[in-house]
PDB file of C-alpha atoms in Angstrom:
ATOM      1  CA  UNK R   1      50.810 109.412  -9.416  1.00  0.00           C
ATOM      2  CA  UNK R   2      47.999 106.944  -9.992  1.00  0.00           C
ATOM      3  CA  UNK R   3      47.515 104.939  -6.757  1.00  0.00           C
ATOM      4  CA  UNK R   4      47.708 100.678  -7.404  1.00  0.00           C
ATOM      5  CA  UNK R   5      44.832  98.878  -7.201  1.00  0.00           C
ATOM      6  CA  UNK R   6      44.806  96.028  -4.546  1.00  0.00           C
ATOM      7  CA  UNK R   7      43.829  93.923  -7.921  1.00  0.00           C
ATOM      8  CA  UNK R   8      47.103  95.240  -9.549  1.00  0.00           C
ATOM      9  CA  UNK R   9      48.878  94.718  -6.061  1.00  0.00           C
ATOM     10  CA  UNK R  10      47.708  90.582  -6.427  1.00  0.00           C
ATOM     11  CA  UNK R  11      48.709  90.354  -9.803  1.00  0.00           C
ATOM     12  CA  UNK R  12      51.868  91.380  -8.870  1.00  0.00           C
ATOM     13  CA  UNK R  13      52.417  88.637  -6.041  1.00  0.00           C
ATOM     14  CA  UNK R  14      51.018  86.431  -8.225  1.00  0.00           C
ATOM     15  CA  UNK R  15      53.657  86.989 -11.321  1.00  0.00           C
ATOM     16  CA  UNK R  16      56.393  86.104  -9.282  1.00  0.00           C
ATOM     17  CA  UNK R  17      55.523  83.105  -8.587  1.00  0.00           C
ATOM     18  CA  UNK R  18      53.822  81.656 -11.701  1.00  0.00           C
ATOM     19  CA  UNK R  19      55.776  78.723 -13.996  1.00  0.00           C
ATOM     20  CA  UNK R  20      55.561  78.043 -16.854  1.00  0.00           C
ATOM     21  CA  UNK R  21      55.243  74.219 -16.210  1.00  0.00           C
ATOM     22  CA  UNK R  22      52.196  75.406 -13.918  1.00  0.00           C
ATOM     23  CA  UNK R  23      50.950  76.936 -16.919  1.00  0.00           C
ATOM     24  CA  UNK R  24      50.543  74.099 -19.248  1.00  0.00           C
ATOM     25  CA  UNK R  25      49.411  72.205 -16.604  1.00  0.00           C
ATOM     26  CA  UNK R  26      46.468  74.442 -16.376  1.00  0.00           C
ATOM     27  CA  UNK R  27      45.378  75.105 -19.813  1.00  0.00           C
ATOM     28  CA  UNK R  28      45.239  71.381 -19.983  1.00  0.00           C
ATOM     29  CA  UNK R  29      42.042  70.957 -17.691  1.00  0.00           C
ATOM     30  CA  UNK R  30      40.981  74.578 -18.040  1.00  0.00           C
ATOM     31  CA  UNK R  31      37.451  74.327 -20.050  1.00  0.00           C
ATOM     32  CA  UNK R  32      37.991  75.972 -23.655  1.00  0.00           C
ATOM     33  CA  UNK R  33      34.637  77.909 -22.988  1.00  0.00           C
ATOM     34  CA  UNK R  34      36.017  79.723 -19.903  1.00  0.00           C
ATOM     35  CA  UNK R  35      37.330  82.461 -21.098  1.00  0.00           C
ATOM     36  CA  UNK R  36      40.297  82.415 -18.403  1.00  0.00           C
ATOM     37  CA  UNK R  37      43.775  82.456 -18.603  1.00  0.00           C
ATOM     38  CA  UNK R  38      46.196  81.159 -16.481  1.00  0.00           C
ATOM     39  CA  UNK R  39      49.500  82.740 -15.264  1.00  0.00           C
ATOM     40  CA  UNK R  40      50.654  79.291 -13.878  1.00  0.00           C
ATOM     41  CA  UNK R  41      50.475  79.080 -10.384  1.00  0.00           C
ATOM     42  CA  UNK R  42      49.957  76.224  -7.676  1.00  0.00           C
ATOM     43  CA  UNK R  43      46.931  75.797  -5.856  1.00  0.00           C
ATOM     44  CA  UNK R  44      48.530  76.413  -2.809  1.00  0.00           C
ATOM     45  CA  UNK R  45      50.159  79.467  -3.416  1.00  0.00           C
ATOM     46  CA  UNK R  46      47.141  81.080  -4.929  1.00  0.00           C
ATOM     47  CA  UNK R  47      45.138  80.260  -2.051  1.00  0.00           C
ATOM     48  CA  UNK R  48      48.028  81.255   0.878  1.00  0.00           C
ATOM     49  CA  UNK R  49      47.795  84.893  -1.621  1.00  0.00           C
ATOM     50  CA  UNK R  50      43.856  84.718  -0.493  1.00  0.00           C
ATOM     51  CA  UNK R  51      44.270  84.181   2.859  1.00  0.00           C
ATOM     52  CA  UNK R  52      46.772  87.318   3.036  1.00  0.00           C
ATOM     53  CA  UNK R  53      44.560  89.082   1.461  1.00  0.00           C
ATOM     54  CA  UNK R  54      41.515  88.221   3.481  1.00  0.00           C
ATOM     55  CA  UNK R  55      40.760  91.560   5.050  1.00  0.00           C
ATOM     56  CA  UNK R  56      40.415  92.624   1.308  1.00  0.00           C
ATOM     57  CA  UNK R  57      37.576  95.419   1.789  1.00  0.00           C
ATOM     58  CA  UNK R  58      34.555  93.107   0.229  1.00  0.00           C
ATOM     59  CA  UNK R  59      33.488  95.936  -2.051  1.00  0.00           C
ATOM     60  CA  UNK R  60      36.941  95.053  -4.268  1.00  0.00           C
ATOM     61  CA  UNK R  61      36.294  91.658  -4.392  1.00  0.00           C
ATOM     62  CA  UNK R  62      34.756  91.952  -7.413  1.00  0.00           C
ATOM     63  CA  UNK R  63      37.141  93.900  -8.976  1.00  0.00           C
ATOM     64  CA  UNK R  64      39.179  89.913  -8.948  1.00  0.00           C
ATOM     65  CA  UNK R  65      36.136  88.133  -9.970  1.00  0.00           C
ATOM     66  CA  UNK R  66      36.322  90.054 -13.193  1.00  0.00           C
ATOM     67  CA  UNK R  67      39.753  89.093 -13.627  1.00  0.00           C
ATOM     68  CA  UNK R  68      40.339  87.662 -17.010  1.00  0.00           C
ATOM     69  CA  UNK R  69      42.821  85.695 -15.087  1.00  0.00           C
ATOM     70  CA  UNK R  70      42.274  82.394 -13.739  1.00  0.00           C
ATOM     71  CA  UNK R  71      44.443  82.417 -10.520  1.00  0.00           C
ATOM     72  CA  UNK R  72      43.160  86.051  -9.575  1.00  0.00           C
ATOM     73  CA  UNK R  73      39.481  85.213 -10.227  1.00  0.00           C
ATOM     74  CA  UNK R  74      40.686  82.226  -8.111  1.00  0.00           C
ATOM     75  CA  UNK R  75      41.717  84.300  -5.452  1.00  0.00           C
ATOM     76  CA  UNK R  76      38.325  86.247  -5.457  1.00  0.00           C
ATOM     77  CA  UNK R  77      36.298  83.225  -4.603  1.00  0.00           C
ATOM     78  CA  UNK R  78      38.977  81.923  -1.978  1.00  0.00           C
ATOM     79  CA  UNK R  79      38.769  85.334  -0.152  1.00  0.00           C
ATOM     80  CA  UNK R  80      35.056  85.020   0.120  1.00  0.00           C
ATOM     81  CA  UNK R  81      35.784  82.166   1.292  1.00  0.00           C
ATOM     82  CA  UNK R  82      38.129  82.976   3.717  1.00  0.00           C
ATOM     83  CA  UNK R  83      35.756  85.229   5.194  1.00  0.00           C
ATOM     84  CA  UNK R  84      32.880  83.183   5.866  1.00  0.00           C
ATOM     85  CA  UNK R  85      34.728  81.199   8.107  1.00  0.00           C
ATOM     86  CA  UNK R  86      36.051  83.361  10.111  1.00  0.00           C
ATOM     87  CA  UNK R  87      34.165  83.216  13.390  1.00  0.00           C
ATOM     88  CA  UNK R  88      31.630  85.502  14.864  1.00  0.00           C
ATOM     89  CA  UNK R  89      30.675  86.527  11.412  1.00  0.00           C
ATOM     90  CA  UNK R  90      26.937  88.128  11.781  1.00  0.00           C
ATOM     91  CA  UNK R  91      24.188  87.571   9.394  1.00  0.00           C
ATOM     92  CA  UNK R  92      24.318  90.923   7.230  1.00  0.00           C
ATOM     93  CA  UNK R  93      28.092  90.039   6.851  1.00  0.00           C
ATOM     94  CA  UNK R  94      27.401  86.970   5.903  1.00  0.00           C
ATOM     95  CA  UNK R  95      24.408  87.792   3.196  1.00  0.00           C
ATOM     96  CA  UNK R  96      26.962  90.207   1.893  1.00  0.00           C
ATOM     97  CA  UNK R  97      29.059  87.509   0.863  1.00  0.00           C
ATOM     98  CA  UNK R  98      26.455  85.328  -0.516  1.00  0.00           C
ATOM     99  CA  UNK R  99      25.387  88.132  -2.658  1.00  0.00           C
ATOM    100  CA  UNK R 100      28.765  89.043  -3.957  1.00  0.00           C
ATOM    101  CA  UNK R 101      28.613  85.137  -5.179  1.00  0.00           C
ATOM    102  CA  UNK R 102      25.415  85.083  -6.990  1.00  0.00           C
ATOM    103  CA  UNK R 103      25.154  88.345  -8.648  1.00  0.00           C
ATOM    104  CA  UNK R 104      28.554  87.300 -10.375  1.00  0.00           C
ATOM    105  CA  UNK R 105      27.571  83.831 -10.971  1.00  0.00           C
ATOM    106  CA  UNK R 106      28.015  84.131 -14.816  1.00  0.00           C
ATOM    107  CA  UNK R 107      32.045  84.937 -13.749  1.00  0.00           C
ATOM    108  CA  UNK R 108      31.843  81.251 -12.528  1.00  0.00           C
ATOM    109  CA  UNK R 109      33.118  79.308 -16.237  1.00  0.00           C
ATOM    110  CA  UNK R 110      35.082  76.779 -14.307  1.00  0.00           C
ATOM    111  CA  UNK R 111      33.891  74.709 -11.746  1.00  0.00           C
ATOM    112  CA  UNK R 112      36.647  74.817  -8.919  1.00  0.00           C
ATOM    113  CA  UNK R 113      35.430  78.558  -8.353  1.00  0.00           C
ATOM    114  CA  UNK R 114      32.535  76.859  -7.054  1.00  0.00           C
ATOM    115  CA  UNK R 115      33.980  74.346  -5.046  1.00  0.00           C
ATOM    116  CA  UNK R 116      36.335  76.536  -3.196  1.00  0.00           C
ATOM    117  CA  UNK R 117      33.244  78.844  -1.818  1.00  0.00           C
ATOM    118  CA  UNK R 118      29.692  77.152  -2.390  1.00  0.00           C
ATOM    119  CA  UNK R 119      29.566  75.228   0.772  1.00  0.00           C
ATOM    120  CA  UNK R 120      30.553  77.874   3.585  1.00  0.00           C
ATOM    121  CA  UNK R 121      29.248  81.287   1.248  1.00  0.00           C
ATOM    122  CA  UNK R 122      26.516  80.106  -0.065  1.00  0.00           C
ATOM    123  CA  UNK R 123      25.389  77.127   2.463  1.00  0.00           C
ATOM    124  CA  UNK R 124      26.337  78.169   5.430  1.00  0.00           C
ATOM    125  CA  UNK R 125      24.432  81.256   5.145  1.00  0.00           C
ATOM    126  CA  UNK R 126      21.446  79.390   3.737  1.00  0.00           C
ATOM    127  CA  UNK R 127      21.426  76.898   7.221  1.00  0.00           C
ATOM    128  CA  UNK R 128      18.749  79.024   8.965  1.00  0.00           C
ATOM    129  CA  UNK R 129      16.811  80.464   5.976  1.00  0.00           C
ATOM    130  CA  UNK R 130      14.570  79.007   2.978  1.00  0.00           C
ATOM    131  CA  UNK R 131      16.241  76.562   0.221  1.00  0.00           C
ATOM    132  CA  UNK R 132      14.334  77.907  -2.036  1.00  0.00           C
ATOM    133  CA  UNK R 133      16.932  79.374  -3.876  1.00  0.00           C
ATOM    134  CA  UNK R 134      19.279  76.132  -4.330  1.00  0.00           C
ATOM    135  CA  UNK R 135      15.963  74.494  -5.764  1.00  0.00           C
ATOM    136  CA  UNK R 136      16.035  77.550  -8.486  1.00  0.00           C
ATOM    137  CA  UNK R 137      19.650  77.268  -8.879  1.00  0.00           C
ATOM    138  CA  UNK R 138      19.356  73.295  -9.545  1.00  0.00           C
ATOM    139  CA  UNK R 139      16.621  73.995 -12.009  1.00  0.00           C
ATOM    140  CA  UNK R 140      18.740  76.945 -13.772  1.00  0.00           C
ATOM    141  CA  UNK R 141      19.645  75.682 -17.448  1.00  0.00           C
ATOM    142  CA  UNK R 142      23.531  76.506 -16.605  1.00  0.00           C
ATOM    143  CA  UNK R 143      25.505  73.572 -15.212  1.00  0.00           C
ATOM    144  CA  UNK R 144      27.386  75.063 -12.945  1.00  0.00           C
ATOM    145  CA  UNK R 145      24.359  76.777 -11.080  1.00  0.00           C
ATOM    146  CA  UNK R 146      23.185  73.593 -10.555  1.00  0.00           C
ATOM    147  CA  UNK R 147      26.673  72.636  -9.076  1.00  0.00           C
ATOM    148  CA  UNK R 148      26.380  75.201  -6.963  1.00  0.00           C
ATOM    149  CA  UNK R 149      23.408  74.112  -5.738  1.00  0.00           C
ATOM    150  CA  UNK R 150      24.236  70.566  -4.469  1.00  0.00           C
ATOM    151  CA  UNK R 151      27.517  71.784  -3.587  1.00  0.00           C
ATOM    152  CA  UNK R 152      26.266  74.638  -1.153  1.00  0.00           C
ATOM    153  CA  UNK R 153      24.601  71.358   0.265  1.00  0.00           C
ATOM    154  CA  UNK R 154      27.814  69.841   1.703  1.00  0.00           C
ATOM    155  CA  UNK R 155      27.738  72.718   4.664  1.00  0.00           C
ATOM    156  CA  UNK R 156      23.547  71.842   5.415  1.00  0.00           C
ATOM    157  CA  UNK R 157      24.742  68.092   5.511  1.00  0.00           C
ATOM    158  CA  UNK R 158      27.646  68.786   7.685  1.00  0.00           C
ATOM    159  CA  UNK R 159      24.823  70.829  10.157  1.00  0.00           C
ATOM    160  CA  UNK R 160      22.861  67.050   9.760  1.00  0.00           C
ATOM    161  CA  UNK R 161      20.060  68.771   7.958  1.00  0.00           C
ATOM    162  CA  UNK R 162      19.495  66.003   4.993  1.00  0.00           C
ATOM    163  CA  UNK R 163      15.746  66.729   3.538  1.00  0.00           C
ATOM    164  CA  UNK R 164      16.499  69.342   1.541  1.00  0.00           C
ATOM    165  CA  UNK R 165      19.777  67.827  -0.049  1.00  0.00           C
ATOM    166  CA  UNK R 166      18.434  64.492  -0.623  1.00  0.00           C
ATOM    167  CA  UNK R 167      15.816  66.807  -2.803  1.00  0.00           C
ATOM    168  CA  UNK R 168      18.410  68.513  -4.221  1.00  0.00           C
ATOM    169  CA  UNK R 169      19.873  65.117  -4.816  1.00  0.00           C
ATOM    170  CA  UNK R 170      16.313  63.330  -6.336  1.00  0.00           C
ATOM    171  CA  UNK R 171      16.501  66.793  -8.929  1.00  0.00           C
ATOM    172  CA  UNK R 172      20.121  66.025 -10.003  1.00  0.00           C
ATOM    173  CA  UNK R 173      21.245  62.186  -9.720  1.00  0.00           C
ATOM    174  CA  UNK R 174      20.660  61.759 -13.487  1.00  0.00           C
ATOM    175  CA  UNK R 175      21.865  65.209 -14.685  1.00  0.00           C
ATOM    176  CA  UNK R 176      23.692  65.401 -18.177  1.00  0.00           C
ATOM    177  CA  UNK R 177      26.713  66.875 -16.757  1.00  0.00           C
ATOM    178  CA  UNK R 178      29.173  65.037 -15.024  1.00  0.00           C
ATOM    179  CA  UNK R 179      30.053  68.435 -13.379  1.00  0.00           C
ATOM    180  CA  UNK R 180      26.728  68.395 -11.712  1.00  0.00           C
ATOM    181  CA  UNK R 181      26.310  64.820 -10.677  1.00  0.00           C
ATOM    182  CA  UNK R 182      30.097  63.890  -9.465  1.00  0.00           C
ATOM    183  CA  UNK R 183      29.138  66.559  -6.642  1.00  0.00           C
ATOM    184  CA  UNK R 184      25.600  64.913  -6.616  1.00  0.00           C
ATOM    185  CA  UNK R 185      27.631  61.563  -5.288  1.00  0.00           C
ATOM    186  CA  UNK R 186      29.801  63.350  -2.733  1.00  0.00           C
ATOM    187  CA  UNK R 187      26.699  64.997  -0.774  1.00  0.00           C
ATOM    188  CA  UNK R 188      25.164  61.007  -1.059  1.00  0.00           C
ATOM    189  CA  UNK R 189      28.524  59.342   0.614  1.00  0.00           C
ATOM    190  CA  UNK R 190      28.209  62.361   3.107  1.00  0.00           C
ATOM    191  CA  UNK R 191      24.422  61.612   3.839  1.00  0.00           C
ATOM    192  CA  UNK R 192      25.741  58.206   4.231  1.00  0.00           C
ATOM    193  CA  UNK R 193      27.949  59.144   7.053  1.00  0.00           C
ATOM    194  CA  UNK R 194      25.384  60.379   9.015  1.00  0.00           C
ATOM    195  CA  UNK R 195      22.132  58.541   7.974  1.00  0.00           C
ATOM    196  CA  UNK R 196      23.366  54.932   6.045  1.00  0.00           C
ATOM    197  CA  UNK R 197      19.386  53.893   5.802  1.00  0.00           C
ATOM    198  CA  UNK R 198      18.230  56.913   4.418  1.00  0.00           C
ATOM    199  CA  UNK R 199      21.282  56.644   1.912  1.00  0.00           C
ATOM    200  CA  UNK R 200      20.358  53.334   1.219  1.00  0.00           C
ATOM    201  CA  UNK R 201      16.657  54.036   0.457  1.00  0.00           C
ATOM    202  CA  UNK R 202      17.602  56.485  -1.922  1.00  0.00           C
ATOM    203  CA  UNK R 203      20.336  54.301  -3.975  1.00  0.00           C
ATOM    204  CA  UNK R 204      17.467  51.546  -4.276  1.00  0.00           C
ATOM    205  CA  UNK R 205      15.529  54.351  -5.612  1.00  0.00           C
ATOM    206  CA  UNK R 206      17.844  55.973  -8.133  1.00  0.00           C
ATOM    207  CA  UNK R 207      20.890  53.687  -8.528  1.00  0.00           C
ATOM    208  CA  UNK R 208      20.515  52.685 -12.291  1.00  0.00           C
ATOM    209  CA  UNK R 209      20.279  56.081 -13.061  1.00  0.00           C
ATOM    210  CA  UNK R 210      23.073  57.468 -12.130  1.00  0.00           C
ATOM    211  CA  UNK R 211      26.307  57.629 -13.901  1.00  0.00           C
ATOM    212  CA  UNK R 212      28.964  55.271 -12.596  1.00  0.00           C
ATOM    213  CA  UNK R 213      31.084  57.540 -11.202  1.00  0.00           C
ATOM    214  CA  UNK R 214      28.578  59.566  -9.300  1.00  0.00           C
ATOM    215  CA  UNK R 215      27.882  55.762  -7.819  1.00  0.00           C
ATOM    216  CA  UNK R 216      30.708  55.168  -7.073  1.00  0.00           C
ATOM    217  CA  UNK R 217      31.347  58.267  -4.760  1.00  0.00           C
ATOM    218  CA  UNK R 218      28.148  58.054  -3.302  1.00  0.00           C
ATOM    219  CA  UNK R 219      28.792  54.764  -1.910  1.00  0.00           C
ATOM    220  CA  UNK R 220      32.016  55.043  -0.985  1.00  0.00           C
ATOM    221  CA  UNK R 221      32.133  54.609   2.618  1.00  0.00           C
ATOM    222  CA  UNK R 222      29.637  51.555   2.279  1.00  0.00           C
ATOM    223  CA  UNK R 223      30.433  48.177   3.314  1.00  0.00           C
ATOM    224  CA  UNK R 224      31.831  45.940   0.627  1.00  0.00           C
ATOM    225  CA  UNK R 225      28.465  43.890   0.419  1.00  0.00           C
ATOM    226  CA  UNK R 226      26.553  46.653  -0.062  1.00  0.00           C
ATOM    227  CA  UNK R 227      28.565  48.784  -2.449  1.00  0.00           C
ATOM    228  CA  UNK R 228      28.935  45.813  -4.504  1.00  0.00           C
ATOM    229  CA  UNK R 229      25.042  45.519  -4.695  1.00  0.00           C
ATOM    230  CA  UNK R 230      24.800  48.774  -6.245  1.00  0.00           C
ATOM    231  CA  UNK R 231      27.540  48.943  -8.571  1.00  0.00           C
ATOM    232  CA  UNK R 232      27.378  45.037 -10.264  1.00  0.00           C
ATOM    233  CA  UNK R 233      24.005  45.908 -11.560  1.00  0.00           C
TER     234      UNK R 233
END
């Protein structure tokens, strides 16, 4: 008898608790060019299916990454997720994980996958090491490379290490997708929370630029006076 994949073994759990209501809602804000389909599941319950499934040997991870289905290729990136936070983690561990995620960056066609583990996979292994390749990623012709990019940043700006996203940031703030530069105002208001000045200086820079809803994430958490500056220009 053939033995059942842990992939098969997800799918399973999965099934049983997909909707169809969950469904539609999905293929509604799915992008037509990701080649996913949904079975119709909640957010949470995917994810609480990830977190059982964290001690997932990271060699099968993959194996859910190629998934043609969006909640298990959901669950692959949540699991590598799962396990970079888990504490005491050591550095070949964790390159292991950012590896896993960039080698099957072309399995990344929607951009929640890259929301879910950019900031602790890829940036929190990044925190002691060159940027270098977050400055290839944002210069990468593929849209959601560069969201990966400034979104890995969130974990460097959480560490209060702000050079290197504010580059990131001066490379993106007038990208042509609004999947790259919606993330581009999130690390801004987060700069912001740490370093208002050096937010400022960069909003006097590179405010008319950016799209208006970038702006109006990236100042946020500004007083009134001073978001209003920006965004009545």
């Amino acid at each position: 008898m053939r033995a059942i994949s842990s992939t098969e073994q997800i799918y399973t759990a999965l099934q049983a608790l997909s909707s169809g209501t969950e469904r539609e809602k999905i293929l509604r804000r799915l992008p037509a060019e990701s080649g996913l389909e949904p079975l119709g599941l909640r957010m949470k319950d995917v994810f609480d299916t990830a977190q059982t499934w964290t001690d997932l040997p990271v060699a099968e991870v993959p194996d859910l990454l190629a998934s043609r289905w969006y909640e298990l290729r959901m669950v692959g990136f949540a699991i590598l997720d799962f396990k970079a936070r888990r504490r005491g983690l050591d550095d070949d561990a964790r390159r292991t994980l950012y590896e896993i995620y960039l080698s099957h960056h072309g399995l990344i066609t929607a951009w929640d996958f890259v929301d879910r583990a950019a900031p602790r996979v890829v940036g929190w292994y990044l925190l002691d090491k060159s940027r270098e390749p977050l400055f290839e990623l944002a210069r990468s012709g593929a849209a959601l490379e560069r969201r990966t990019a400034i979104t890995a940043a969130f974990w460097i700006i959480r560490a209060g290490d702000l050079d290197d996203p504010l580059t990131l940031a001066e490379i993106l703030h007038d990208d042509e997708s609004e999947s790259v530069t919606r993330p581009v105002g999130t690390a801004l208001r987060e700069v912001g929370k740490i370093d208002q000045d050096r937010l400022l200086d960069f909003l006097d820079r590179h405010h008319q630029q950016m799209p208006r809803a970038a702006l109006r994430l990236a100042t946020d958490h500004l007083p009134e006076d001073l978001r209003s500056h920006f965004l009545l220009r």
